[in-house]
Coordinates of C-alpha atoms in Angstrom, one line a residue:
X1 CA 105.8 73.4 89.1
X2 CA 106.7 70.9 91.8
X3 CA 104.5 71.6 94.7
X4 CA 106.8 71.3 97.7
X5 CA 104.8 70.9 100.9
X6 CA 107.4 71.0 103.6
X7 CA 107.0 68.8 106.7
X8 CA 109.1 71.1 108.8
X9 CA 109.5 74.9 109.0
X10 CA 112.3 77.2 110.3
X11 CA 112.5 80.6 111.8
X12 CA 116.0 81.9 112.0
X13 CA 118.0 79.1 113.6
X14 CA 114.8 77.3 114.8
X15 CA 113.4 74.3 113.1
X16 CA 109.9 73.0 114.0
X17 CA 108.1 69.8 113.0
X18 CA 104.4 70.6 113.0
X19 CA 101.5 68.3 113.3
X20 CA 97.8 68.6 114.1
X21 CA 98.6 67.8 117.7
X22 CA 101.3 70.4 118.3
X23 CA 104.8 71.6 117.6
X24 CA 108.0 69.4 117.9
X25 CA 111.1 71.5 118.0
X26 CA 113.1 74.0 120.1
X27 CA 114.1 77.6 119.9
X28 CA 117.9 77.6 120.6
X29 CA 121.0 79.5 119.3
X30 CA 124.2 77.5 119.6
X31 CA 122.9 75.5 122.5
X32 CA 121.3 78.5 124.4
X33 CA 117.5 78.6 124.7
X34 CA 115.9 81.8 123.3
X35 CA 113.1 81.7 125.8
X36 CA 110.4 82.2 123.2
X37 CA 108.4 79.8 120.9
X38 CA 107.1 80.5 117.4
X39 CA 103.5 81.3 116.8
X40 CA 102.2 78.4 114.7
X41 CA 98.8 77.9 113.0
X42 CA 97.9 74.4 111.7
X43 CA 95.4 74.6 108.8
X44 CA 93.9 71.4 107.3
X45 CA 92.4 71.7 103.8
X46 CA 90.4 68.8 102.5
X47 CA 86.9 67.7 101.7
X48 CA 85.6 68.9 105.0
X49 CA 85.5 72.6 106.1
X50 CA 89.0 74.2 106.7
X51 CA 90.1 73.4 110.2
X52 CA 92.3 76.0 112.1
X53 CA 94.4 75.0 115.1
X54 CA 96.7 77.0 117.2
X55 CA 99.7 74.8 117.8
X56 CA 102.1 74.9 120.8
X57 CA 104.8 72.6 122.1
X58 CA 102.3 71.1 124.6
X59 CA 99.5 70.6 122.2
X60 CA 96.9 72.4 120.0
X61 CA 93.5 74.1 120.3
X62 CA 90.8 75.0 117.8
X63 CA 90.7 78.5 116.4
X64 CA 89.2 80.5 113.6
X65 CA 90.5 82.5 110.6
X66 CA 89.7 85.8 112.3
X67 CA 91.9 84.8 115.2
X68 CA 94.7 83.9 112.9
X69 CA 94.6 87.4 111.3
X70 CA 94.5 89.0 114.8
X71 CA 97.6 87.1 115.7
X72 CA 99.4 88.1 112.5
X73 CA 98.7 91.8 113.2
X74 CA 99.8 91.4 116.8
X75 CA 103.1 89.9 115.7
X76 CA 103.5 92.5 113.0
X77 CA 103.1 95.4 115.4
X78 CA 105.8 94.2 117.8
X79 CA 109.1 96.2 118.2
X80 CA 112.4 94.8 117.1
X81 CA 115.0 95.0 119.9
X82 CA 118.2 94.0 118.1
X83 CA 118.8 97.4 116.6
X84 CA 119.0 98.9 120.1
X85 CA 121.4 96.0 121.1
X86 CA 123.5 96.7 118.1
X87 CA 123.6 100.5 118.9
X88 CA 124.7 99.8 122.5
X89 CA 127.4 97.4 121.2
X90 CA 128.7 100.1 118.9
X91 CA 129.1 102.5 121.8
X92 CA 130.8 99.8 124.0
X93 CA 133.7 99.5 121.5
X94 CA 135.1 102.7 123.1
X95 CA 134.9 101.2 126.6
X96 CA 136.4 97.7 126.0
X97 CA 136.8 95.2 123.2
X98 CA 135.6 92.5 125.6
X99 CA 132.4 94.3 126.4
X100 CA 131.9 94.9 122.7
X101 CA 132.4 91.2 122.0
X102 CA 129.8 90.3 124.6
X103 CA 127.5 92.9 123.1
X104 CA 127.9 91.3 119.7
X105 CA 126.8 87.9 121.0
X106 CA 123.9 89.5 122.8
X107 CA 122.9 91.3 119.5
X108 CA 122.9 88.0 117.7
X109 CA 120.9 86.4 120.4
X110 CA 118.3 89.2 120.4
X111 CA 118.2 89.2 116.6
X112 CA 117.3 85.6 116.5
X113 CA 114.7 86.1 119.3
X114 CA 113.1 89.0 117.3
X115 CA 112.8 86.7 114.3
X116 CA 110.8 84.3 116.3
X117 CA 108.7 87.0 118.1
X118 CA 107.8 88.7 114.8
X119 CA 106.8 85.6 112.7
X120 CA 103.7 83.5 112.5
X121 CA 104.1 80.1 110.9
X122 CA 101.1 78.9 108.8
X123 CA 101.4 75.2 108.3
X124 CA 99.1 73.8 105.6
X125 CA 98.1 70.1 105.6
X126 CA 96.5 68.9 102.4
X127 CA 94.5 65.9 101.5
X128 CA 95.5 64.3 98.2
X129 CA 92.7 65.9 96.1
X130 CA 93.1 69.4 97.5
X131 CA 96.9 69.1 97.1
X132 CA 96.5 68.3 93.4
X133 CA 94.1 71.3 93.0
X134 CA 96.5 73.7 94.7
X135 CA 99.3 72.5 92.4
X136 CA 97.1 73.4 89.4
X137 CA 96.6 76.9 90.9
X138 CA 100.3 77.4 91.4
X139 CA 101.1 76.1 87.9
X140 CA 98.8 78.7 86.4
X141 CA 100.2 81.5 88.6
X142 CA 103.8 80.5 87.8
X143 CA 103.0 81.0 84.1
X144 CA 102.0 84.6 84.7
X145 CA 104.9 85.2 87.2
X146 CA 107.4 84.2 84.5
X147 CA 106.4 87.2 82.2
X148 CA 109.3 89.1 80.7
X149 CA 107.9 92.4 81.9
X150 CA 105.4 93.3 84.6
X151 CA 104.4 97.0 85.0
X152 CA 103.1 98.8 88.1
X153 CA 103.7 95.8 90.4
X154 CA 105.0 92.3 91.0
X155 CA 103.5 88.9 90.3
X156 CA 105.5 86.3 92.2
X157 CA 105.5 83.7 95.1
X158 CA 106.0 85.4 98.5
X159 CA 104.5 86.0 101.9
X160 CA 104.4 89.1 104.2
X161 CA 107.6 89.6 106.3
X162 CA 105.8 88.5 109.4
X163 CA 104.3 85.3 107.9
X164 CA 106.0 82.0 106.7
X165 CA 104.2 79.1 105.1
X166 CA 105.2 75.6 104.2
X167 CA 103.8 76.0 100.7
X168 CA 104.5 78.3 97.7
X169 CA 102.2 81.3 98.1
X170 CA 101.2 83.3 94.9
X171 CA 101.2 87.0 95.4
X172 CA 100.4 90.2 93.5
X173 CA 101.7 93.5 94.8
X174 CA 101.9 97.2 93.9
X175 CA 103.9 99.8 95.8
X176 CA 101.7 100.1 98.9
X177 CA 99.5 97.0 98.7
X178 CA 100.0 93.2 98.4
X179 CA 97.6 90.3 98.0
X180 CA 98.6 86.8 98.9
X181 CA 96.6 83.8 97.6
X182 CA 96.4 81.2 100.3
X183 CA 94.3 78.0 99.8
X184 CA 91.5 79.2 102.1
X185 CA 91.5 83.0 101.9
X186 CA 93.2 86.1 100.5
X187 CA 95.6 88.0 102.8
X188 CA 95.8 91.8 102.1
X189 CA 98.8 93.7 103.3
X190 CA 98.6 97.5 103.3
X191 CA 100.4 100.1 105.3
X192 CA 100.9 98.6 108.8
X193 CA 98.1 96.1 108.9
X194 CA 97.0 92.8 107.4
X195 CA 93.3 91.9 106.6
X196 CA 91.6 89.1 104.8
X197 CA 89.0 88.6 102.1
X198 CA 87.0 85.6 100.9
X199 CA 87.5 84.7 97.3
X200 CA 83.9 84.6 96.2
X201 CA 82.3 87.3 98.3
X202 CA 85.2 89.6 99.0
X203 CA 87.0 90.3 95.7
X204 CA 86.5 90.2 91.9
X205 CA 89.0 90.0 89.0
X206 CA 88.6 92.2 86.0
X207 CA 90.9 91.6 83.0
X208 CA 91.4 93.4 79.7
X209 CA 94.1 94.4 77.2
X210 CA 95.8 97.7 76.7
X211 CA 98.3 99.0 74.2
X212 CA 101.5 100.8 75.4
X213 CA 104.3 102.4 73.4
X214 CA 107.8 101.3 74.3
X215 CA 111.3 101.2 72.8
X216 CA 111.9 97.6 73.7
X217 CA 109.5 94.8 72.8
X218 CA 109.2 92.1 75.6
X219 CA 110.0 88.8 74.0
X220 CA 106.7 87.1 75.2
X221 CA 104.4 90.0 74.3
X222 CA 102.3 90.6 71.2
X223 CA 102.4 93.9 69.4
X224 CA 100.1 95.6 66.9
X225 CA 102.6 97.5 64.9
X226 CA 105.6 99.8 65.1
X227 CA 106.0 103.5 64.5
X228 CA 108.6 106.2 64.7
X229 CA 108.8 108.6 67.6
X230 CA 108.8 111.4 65.0
X231 CA 107.1 110.4 61.8
X232 CA 105.8 112.0 58.6
X233 CA 102.1 112.1 57.8
X234 CA 102.4 108.8 55.9
X235 CA 103.9 107.2 58.9
X236 CA 107.5 107.0 57.5
X237 CA 110.5 108.0 59.5
X238 CA 111.1 111.8 59.8
X239 CA 114.8 112.1 58.8
X240 CA 115.0 115.6 60.3
X241 CA 115.5 114.1 63.7
X242 CA 118.9 112.5 64.2
X243 CA 117.7 110.6 67.3
X244 CA 114.4 109.1 66.1
X245 CA 113.5 106.0 68.0
X246 CA 111.4 103.1 66.7
X247 CA 108.5 102.4 69.1
X248 CA 106.5 99.2 69.5
X249 CA 102.7 99.4 70.1
X250 CA 102.8 96.5 72.6
X251 CA 99.8 94.7 73.9
X252 CA 99.8 94.2 77.7
X253 CA 97.2 92.2 79.7
X254 CA 95.8 94.2 82.6
X255 CA 94.6 92.5 85.8
X256 CA 92.5 94.6 88.1
X257 CA 91.4 93.4 91.5
X258 CA 88.5 95.1 93.2
X259 CA 86.5 94.6 96.4
X260 CA 82.9 93.5 95.7
X261 CA 81.2 95.4 98.5
X262 CA 82.5 99.0 97.7
X263 CA 84.1 98.5 94.3
X264 CA 87.4 99.8 95.7
X265 CA 90.3 99.0 93.4
X266 CA 92.8 97.1 95.4
X267 CA 95.6 96.9 92.8
X268 CA 96.3 96.8 89.1
X269 CA 99.2 95.3 87.2
X270 CA 100.1 95.1 83.5
X271 CA 101.7 91.9 82.2
X272 CA 103.5 91.4 78.9
X273 CA 103.0 87.7 78.6
X274 CA 100.1 86.6 76.5
X275 CA 97.3 84.6 78.3
X276 CA 98.7 85.6 81.7
X277 CA 95.5 87.4 82.8
X278 CA 93.5 84.2 82.1
X279 CA 95.9 82.1 84.2
X280 CA 95.6 84.5 87.1
X281 CA 91.8 84.6 86.8
X282 CA 91.9 80.7 86.8
X283 CA 93.9 80.8 90.0
X284 CA 91.4 83.0 91.8
X285 CA 88.4 81.0 90.3
X286 CA 89.7 77.7 91.7
X287 CA 90.1 79.0 95.3
X288 CA 89.2 78.4 98.1
X289 CA 90.0 74.8 97.7
X290 CA 87.5 73.4 100.3
X291 CA 84.4 74.8 98.6
X292 CA 85.6 73.8 95.2
X293 CA 86.1 70.2 96.4
X294 CA 82.6 70.2 98.1
X295 CA 81.0 71.6 94.9
X296 CA 82.5 68.8 92.8
X297 CA 81.5 66.1 95.2
X298 CA 77.9 67.4 95.8
X299 CA 77.5 67.6 92.0
X300 CA 78.6 64.0 91.7
X301 CA 75.9 63.0 94.1
X302 CA 72.6 64.1 92.7
X303 CA 70.1 65.1 95.4
X304 CA 67.8 62.1 94.8
X305 CA 66.5 59.2 96.8
X306 CA 68.8 58.0 99.6
X307 CA 71.7 60.3 98.7
X308 CA 70.0 63.5 99.7
X309 CA 70.2 62.8 103.4
X310 CA 74.0 62.2 103.4
X311 CA 74.7 65.2 101.2
X312 CA 72.7 67.6 103.5
X313 CA 74.3 66.0 106.6
X314 CA 77.7 66.9 105.2
X315 CA 76.6 70.4 104.0
X316 CA 75.1 71.4 107.4
X317 CA 78.5 71.0 109.1
X318 CA 79.9 74.0 107.2
X319 CA 79.8 77.6 108.6
X320 CA 77.2 80.0 107.2
X321 CA 79.5 82.0 104.9
X322 CA 81.0 78.8 103.5
X323 CA 77.5 77.4 102.9
X324 CA 76.6 80.5 101.0
X325 CA 79.6 80.0 98.7
X326 CA 78.7 76.4 98.1
X327 CA 75.0 77.3 97.3
X328 CA 76.1 79.9 94.8
X329 CA 78.3 77.4 92.9
X330 CA 75.9 74.5 93.0
X331 CA 73.0 76.8 91.9
X332 CA 75.0 77.7 88.7
X333 CA 75.1 74.0 87.7
X334 CA 71.7 72.8 89.1
X335 CA 69.0 75.4 90.1
X336 CA 66.9 72.8 92.0
X337 CA 69.8 71.5 94.1
X338 CA 71.0 75.1 94.8
X339 CA 67.5 76.1 96.0
X340 CA 67.4 73.0 98.3
X341 CA 70.7 73.8 99.9
X342 CA 69.9 77.5 100.4
X343 CA 66.7 76.4 102.1
X344 CA 68.7 74.1 104.3
X345 CA 71.1 76.9 105.2
X346 CA 68.2 79.3 106.2
X347 CA 66.3 76.7 108.3
X348 CA 69.5 75.6 110.0
X349 CA 70.2 79.2 111.1
X350 CA 66.7 79.5 112.4
X351 CA 67.0 76.2 114.3
X352 CA 64.1 74.4 112.5
X353 CA 65.9 72.1 110.1
X354 CA 64.3 68.7 109.4
X355 CA 66.2 66.7 106.8
X356 CA 63.3 64.3 106.2
X357 CA 61.4 67.3 104.6
X358 CA 64.0 67.4 101.9
X359 CA 63.8 63.7 101.2
X360 CA 60.1 64.2 100.5
X361 CA 60.9 67.3 98.4
X362 CA 63.3 65.4 96.2
X363 CA 60.8 62.6 95.9
X364 CA 58.2 65.1 94.8
X365 CA 60.7 66.5 92.3
X366 CA 61.1 63.0 90.8
X367 CA 57.3 62.7 90.5
X368 CA 57.3 66.1 88.7
X369 CA 59.7 64.7 86.2
X370 CA 57.4 61.7 85.6
X371 CA 54.4 64.1 85.1
X372 CA 56.5 66.1 82.7
X373 CA 56.8 63.0 80.6
X374 CA 53.0 62.9 80.4
X375 CA 53.0 66.5 79.1
X376 CA 55.7 65.5 76.6
X377 CA 53.6 62.6 75.3
X378 CA 50.6 65.0 74.8
X379 CA 52.7 67.4 72.9
X380 CA 54.0 64.6 70.6
X381 CA 50.5 63.2 70.1
X382 CA 49.1 66.5 68.8
X383 CA 52.4 67.6 67.3
X384 CA 52.4 70.8 69.3
X385 CA 55.9 71.7 68.2
X386 CA 54.6 72.4 64.7
X387 CA 51.8 74.7 65.9
X388 CA 53.0 78.0 64.4
X389 CA 50.0 80.3 65.0
X390 CA 47.4 80.9 67.6
X391 CA 44.8 79.5 65.2
X392 CA 46.8 76.2 65.0
X393 CA 46.8 75.9 68.8
X394 CA 43.0 76.6 69.1
X395 CA 42.3 73.9 66.6
X396 CA 44.5 71.4 68.5
X397 CA 42.6 72.3 71.7
X398 CA 39.3 71.6 70.0
X399 CA 40.6 68.0 69.3
X400 CA 41.7 67.3 72.9
X401 CA 39.4 65.6 75.4
X402 CA 38.8 67.1 78.9
X403 CA 41.4 65.0 80.6
X404 CA 44.2 66.0 78.2
X405 CA 43.4 69.7 78.5
X406 CA 43.5 69.4 82.2
X407 CA 46.9 67.8 82.1
X408 CA 48.2 70.4 79.7
X409 CA 46.9 73.2 81.9
X410 CA 48.5 71.6 84.9
X411 CA 52.0 71.5 83.4
X412 CA 52.0 74.4 81.0
X413 CA 53.2 77.9 81.8
X414 CA 50.2 79.1 79.6
X415 CA 47.6 77.4 81.8
X416 CA 45.5 80.6 82.2
X417 CA 45.4 81.2 78.4
X418 CA 44.5 77.5 77.8
X419 CA 41.6 77.8 80.3
X420 CA 40.3 81.0 78.6
X421 CA 40.4 79.3 75.2
X422 CA 38.7 76.2 76.7
X423 CA 35.8 78.3 78.0
X424 CA 35.4 80.1 74.7
X425 CA 35.3 76.7 72.8
X426 CA 32.6 75.5 75.2
X427 CA 30.7 78.7 74.4
X428 CA 31.0 77.7 70.7
X429 CA 32.8 80.8 69.8
X430 CA 34.6 80.8 66.4
X431 CA 38.3 80.7 66.1
X432 CA 38.4 84.2 64.8
X433 CA 36.5 85.7 67.7
X434 CA 38.7 83.8 70.2
X435 CA 41.8 85.3 68.6
X436 CA 40.4 88.8 68.7
X437 CA 39.4 88.5 72.4
X438 CA 42.9 87.1 73.4
X439 CA 44.6 90.0 71.5
X440 CA 42.6 92.6 73.5
X441 CA 43.5 90.8 76.8
X442 CA 47.2 90.7 75.8
X443 CA 47.3 94.5 75.1
X444 CA 45.8 95.2 78.5
X445 CA 48.4 93.0 80.3
X446 CA 51.3 94.5 78.3
X447 CA 50.3 98.0 79.2
X448 CA 49.8 97.0 82.8
X449 CA 53.2 95.2 83.1
X450 CA 55.3 97.9 81.4
X451 CA 57.7 99.3 83.9
X452 CA 58.3 103.1 83.7
X453 CA 60.3 105.2 86.2
X454 CA 58.2 106.6 89.0
X455 CA 59.1 109.6 91.1
X456 CA 61.3 108.9 94.1
X457 CA 59.1 109.2 97.2
X458 CA 61.0 110.2 100.3
X459 CA 59.8 108.7 103.6
X460 CA 58.1 111.2 105.9
X461 CA 58.9 110.6 109.6
X462 CA 57.0 112.2 112.5
X463 CA 59.6 112.3 115.3
X464 CA 57.8 113.7 118.3
X465 CA 60.5 112.7 120.9
X466 CA 62.6 115.7 121.7
X467 CA 65.5 113.7 123.0
X468 CA 68.7 113.4 121.1
X469 CA 68.9 110.4 118.8
X470 CA 71.5 108.6 120.9
X471 CA 69.2 109.0 124.0
X472 CA 66.1 107.4 122.3
X473 CA 65.7 103.6 122.7
X474 CA 67.2 101.4 120.1
X475 CA 63.8 99.8 119.5
X476 CA 62.2 103.2 118.7
X477 CA 65.0 104.2 116.4
X478 CA 64.7 100.9 114.6
X479 CA 61.0 101.5 114.0
X480 CA 62.0 104.8 112.3
X481 CA 64.5 102.9 110.2
X482 CA 61.8 100.4 109.3
X483 CA 59.4 103.1 108.2
X484 CA 62.1 104.6 105.9
X485 CA 63.0 101.3 104.4
X486 CA 59.3 100.2 103.8
X487 CA 58.7 103.5 101.8
X488 CA 62.1 103.8 100.0
X489 CA 63.2 100.1 99.5
X490 CA 65.8 99.4 98.3
X491 CA 67.7 102.1 100.0
X492 CA 71.4 102.7 100.9
X493 CA 72.1 102.3 104.7
X494 CA 73.6 105.8 104.8
X495 CA 70.6 107.3 103.1
X496 CA 68.2 105.6 105.6
X497 CA 70.4 106.8 108.5
X498 CA 70.5 110.4 107.1
X499 CA 66.7 110.3 106.7
X500 CA 66.3 109.4 110.5
X501 CA 68.9 112.0 111.5
X502 CA 67.2 114.8 109.4
X503 CA 63.8 114.0 111.0
X504 CA 65.4 114.2 114.5
X505 CA 66.9 117.6 113.6
X506 CA 70.5 116.3 113.6
X507 CA 72.6 118.3 111.1
X508 CA 76.0 116.7 111.7
X509 CA 76.3 112.9 112.2
X510 CA 79.3 112.3 114.6
X511 CA 80.6 108.9 115.5
X512 CA 78.2 108.5 118.4
X513 CA 75.1 109.2 116.2
X514 CA 76.5 106.9 113.5
X515 CA 77.0 104.1 116.0
X516 CA 73.5 104.6 117.4
X517 CA 71.9 104.5 113.9
X518 CA 73.9 101.4 112.9
X519 CA 72.8 99.6 116.1
X520 CA 69.2 100.5 115.2
X521 CA 69.6 99.2 111.7
X522 CA 70.9 95.9 113.0
X523 CA 68.0 95.7 115.5
X524 CA 65.6 96.1 112.6
X525 CA 67.3 93.4 110.7
X526 CA 67.3 91.0 113.6
X527 CA 63.6 91.7 114.1
X528 CA 63.0 90.8 110.5
X529 CA 61.5 94.3 109.8
X530 CA 64.1 94.9 107.1
X531 CA 66.5 92.8 105.0
X532 CA 70.2 93.8 104.7
X533 CA 72.5 92.9 101.8
X534 CA 75.9 94.5 102.1
X535 CA 75.2 98.3 102.2
X536 CA 71.6 98.1 101.1
X537 CA 68.3 97.7 103.1
X538 CA 65.2 96.1 101.6
X539 CA 61.6 95.6 102.5
X540 CA 61.4 91.8 103.1
X541 CA 58.2 91.5 101.2
X542 CA 59.3 93.4 98.2
X543 CA 59.3 91.3 95.0
X544 CA 60.1 93.8 92.2
X545 CA 62.7 96.5 92.2
X546 CA 61.3 99.8 91.2
X547 CA 63.1 102.3 88.9
X548 CA 62.8 105.7 90.4
X549 CA 63.3 109.2 89.0
X550 CA 65.5 111.3 91.3
X551 CA 65.4 114.5 89.2
X552 CA 63.7 116.6 91.8
X553 CA 65.7 115.4 94.9
X554 CA 68.8 116.7 96.6
X555 CA 71.4 115.1 98.8
X556 CA 72.9 111.6 98.9
X557 CA 69.9 110.0 97.3
X558 CA 70.8 111.9 94.1
X559 CA 74.4 110.7 94.2
X560 CA 75.0 107.8 91.8
X561 CA 77.1 106.0 94.4
X562 CA 74.0 105.7 96.7
X563 CA 71.7 104.5 94.0
X564 CA 71.0 100.8 94.7
X565 CA 72.8 98.4 92.3
X566 CA 69.7 96.3 91.8
X567 CA 67.7 99.4 90.7
X568 CA 70.4 100.3 88.2
X569 CA 70.5 96.7 86.9
X570 CA 66.7 96.7 86.5
X571 CA 66.9 99.9 84.5
X572 CA 69.7 98.4 82.4
X573 CA 67.6 95.3 81.7
X574 CA 64.5 97.4 80.8
X575 CA 66.4 99.8 78.5
X576 CA 68.3 97.0 76.8
X577 CA 65.2 94.8 76.6
X578 CA 63.3 97.5 74.8
X579 CA 65.9 97.7 72.0
X580 CA 67.0 94.9 69.7
X581 CA 70.6 95.9 70.5
X582 CA 72.2 99.0 71.9
X583 CA 75.7 100.4 72.3
X584 CA 77.1 100.7 75.9
X585 CA 77.5 104.5 75.8
X586 CA 73.9 104.9 74.7
X587 CA 72.7 102.4 77.2
X588 CA 74.4 104.2 80.1
X589 CA 72.9 107.5 78.9
X590 CA 69.4 106.2 78.8
X591 CA 69.7 104.4 82.2
X592 CA 70.9 107.7 83.7
X593 CA 67.9 109.5 82.3
X594 CA 65.6 106.8 83.7
X595 CA 67.1 107.4 87.2
X596 CA 66.7 111.2 86.9
X597 CA 70.2 112.3 85.9
X598 CA 70.1 114.9 83.1
X599 CA 73.9 114.7 82.5
X600 CA 76.1 111.6 82.3
X601 CA 79.3 112.4 84.1
X602 CA 82.4 110.2 84.7
X603 CA 81.1 108.9 88.0
X604 CA 77.8 107.8 86.4
X605 CA 79.6 106.2 83.5
X606 CA 81.9 104.3 85.8
X607 CA 79.1 103.1 88.2
X608 CA 76.6 102.1 85.5
X609 CA 79.4 100.7 83.4
X610 CA 80.6 98.4 86.2
X611 CA 77.1 97.0 86.7
X612 CA 76.8 96.4 83.0
X613 CA 80.2 94.5 83.1
X614 CA 78.8 92.4 86.0
X615 CA 75.6 91.6 84.1
X616 CA 77.7 90.5 81.1
X617 CA 79.9 88.3 83.4
X618 CA 76.8 86.8 85.0
X619 CA 75.3 86.2 81.5
X620 CA 72.3 88.5 82.0
X621 CA 73.5 90.5 79.0
X622 CA 75.3 89.4 75.9
X623 CA 77.7 91.5 73.8
X624 CA 77.2 91.0 70.1
X625 CA 79.3 93.1 67.7
X626 CA 79.9 95.8 70.2
X627 CA 76.2 96.0 71.1
X628 CA 74.4 94.7 74.2
X629 CA 71.3 92.5 74.2
X630 CA 69.3 90.9 77.0
X631 CA 69.8 87.2 77.2
X632 CA 66.7 85.1 76.8

C-alpha cells in the first residue's frame, strides 16, 4: 500500500499543520473563532528513542506515553453539548422561526467545537528507515484486512473515535474491545476507557487453524472437503430431505491476542484468507519500530574494540523498559552482546556504570577467542574428534605433555574429569581401572543431580505484634514477606500476602489490607530482600527452581493459577527430558502429578498447555510427529 504520511491534519472544519515546534492553524467556523484548540501530540520515531511532545499554538513541551494515554481518556470522557443545543433548537421552532434559525447556527457551532474538544491528534514524524519499516507492517496487515470473510470481529485500518492520526493505523476489533497498532505501542479500547500495552512485554499472538462448516465458501479460503447437511452412512446425499444443503468444511485461520502477565484473552478473530495469520503475526513482530531499528544497528556494530563505547553510549540513552526490549532481541542473536547490554542496564539503574569496564570485557572476550584457537589446535593435533570411547580419550591423554593437558583443562567443560584422569595416570593406574572408577563417580553424581518433587513447605511466621496489619510498620511487614519468600520461593504475590494475613489473624483481606501488603512487598523489593517478576516473588540468591508436591495443601497454593510458571516449566522439562518423546496430553498429566494434582481438569490442561506452547515458541521444546522432546 502507499503509506500516506500527512503533513497536516483536520478536525471538523479545522486544519492544522504540525511540527516538532508547535501547531500552525486556527479553529474557526466560517470566519468565527471556536475558542478552543485541538489536543495535539507530536511523536518522532527514528533511530533514537521515541520522543513525545505536547504541541500547542505557542510551542511544544516534552511528555511521555503515559501522559498521552491520560489525555486521550480525559478527552474521551468529556460530554457533547451539541445534542442539548439541537434539542433546544427543536423546541424553539414553536416560538419563532428566527429563534430556531439562530439555534441551528449555534448547534452547528457547538457541534464543531465538540469535535475539537473530544479529539486528540497524534502526529507521527518518521525518519526514512522507520517509515520504510512501517510501510512493510501496513502492507502485511492490508493483506489480512482484505480477506473475503472475517468472523467474530474486524481487521481494518481505523482509530478510536476520540483519536486521529496522520498515518494508516492497523486495528483488530471484536464487539466490546479493539486493538490499534501504532508504531510505538498498542492502544486498547474497551468499554469507556483506553489503555496501552508494549508489543514485547505486554501482549503475545497465538495463531492456529480451525475448520468450520458453512454453506458458502469464501473465495480466498481453503477447504478440506464438502458434505451434505443430511447424508447417508456412506456420505452420499440423503434424498429423503427436499432441502438438503451442501456444506463446505472451510479452513479459517484464527488469531488470538493475549496479555502476557495474566494470560487474559483480549480478542480472537477467524479469517478466511490463507496466510493472513502469519501476516498479522509479522506486523506485531516488527513493532515497535524504534527497538527494531536499534536492534538492527547494534547487531551491525559488533561489540568489539573501539565500537563498544559508542554502542553503549547510544544504548544508555534509552528508558529502562526499552532497554529491556533491546536486550531481549540482541540476546537472541548474540548471547555475549545481550549479557553485556543487560549488565549495562542494571549498573546504569544503580548509578555505577563505567563504560571503560566493558571495553576491557570485550577485549578479554577477544583474548578468549584466541585461546579457543589454541584448544582447537590441540584437538586437531590429537584428532580428538575421532575419539569415540572413554578408552580412546584416556590413551590420548597419556600422549599429551603437561602443558597441553593444562591448556585442555583450562578451556574444556570436562576439566574436572580430565584432572581426575591425569592423577590416575600419574598413579600408573591401568586404563580399565580408570574407566571403572569414573563410572562409579558418574553414578553418584547422576543420583545426586536427579530432581524429584519435594513436599511443599509452607513458611511459618511468628507474628507477636497484636496490632492490625495496617497499623504495623511497613518495614516490619516487609520482613514477614521476606521470610515467606525465602522459604517458599518462587511464590505468587497473592499467596505470600495471604500467608502474612493468616499469620496476623486476618480472615478477610479488604482493600486497605491489600494496599498495606502490596506496599510491604514493594519495600522488600527495594531493599533487595526479594526479587519481583510480574506476579511472582523470588529469593534473590535462588539458582534452581524446585518442583514441589502440593498434594497435602489447601488454599490458593493448590490452585494451578497460583503455581509459578517457572516451576511448571521446570517440571515440563524434567518429564519431557526423561522420555525420548512424549505426547502433550501425557506430558500435562505427568506434570500435574509432579505438582501434586491427582486429577487433570480443564484449568490445569489450559495452564500447563499454555506454558508448553510458550516453551515450543521459545525453542526449549520441539514438536516431532505430534510428540514433544527437549531441545539439546
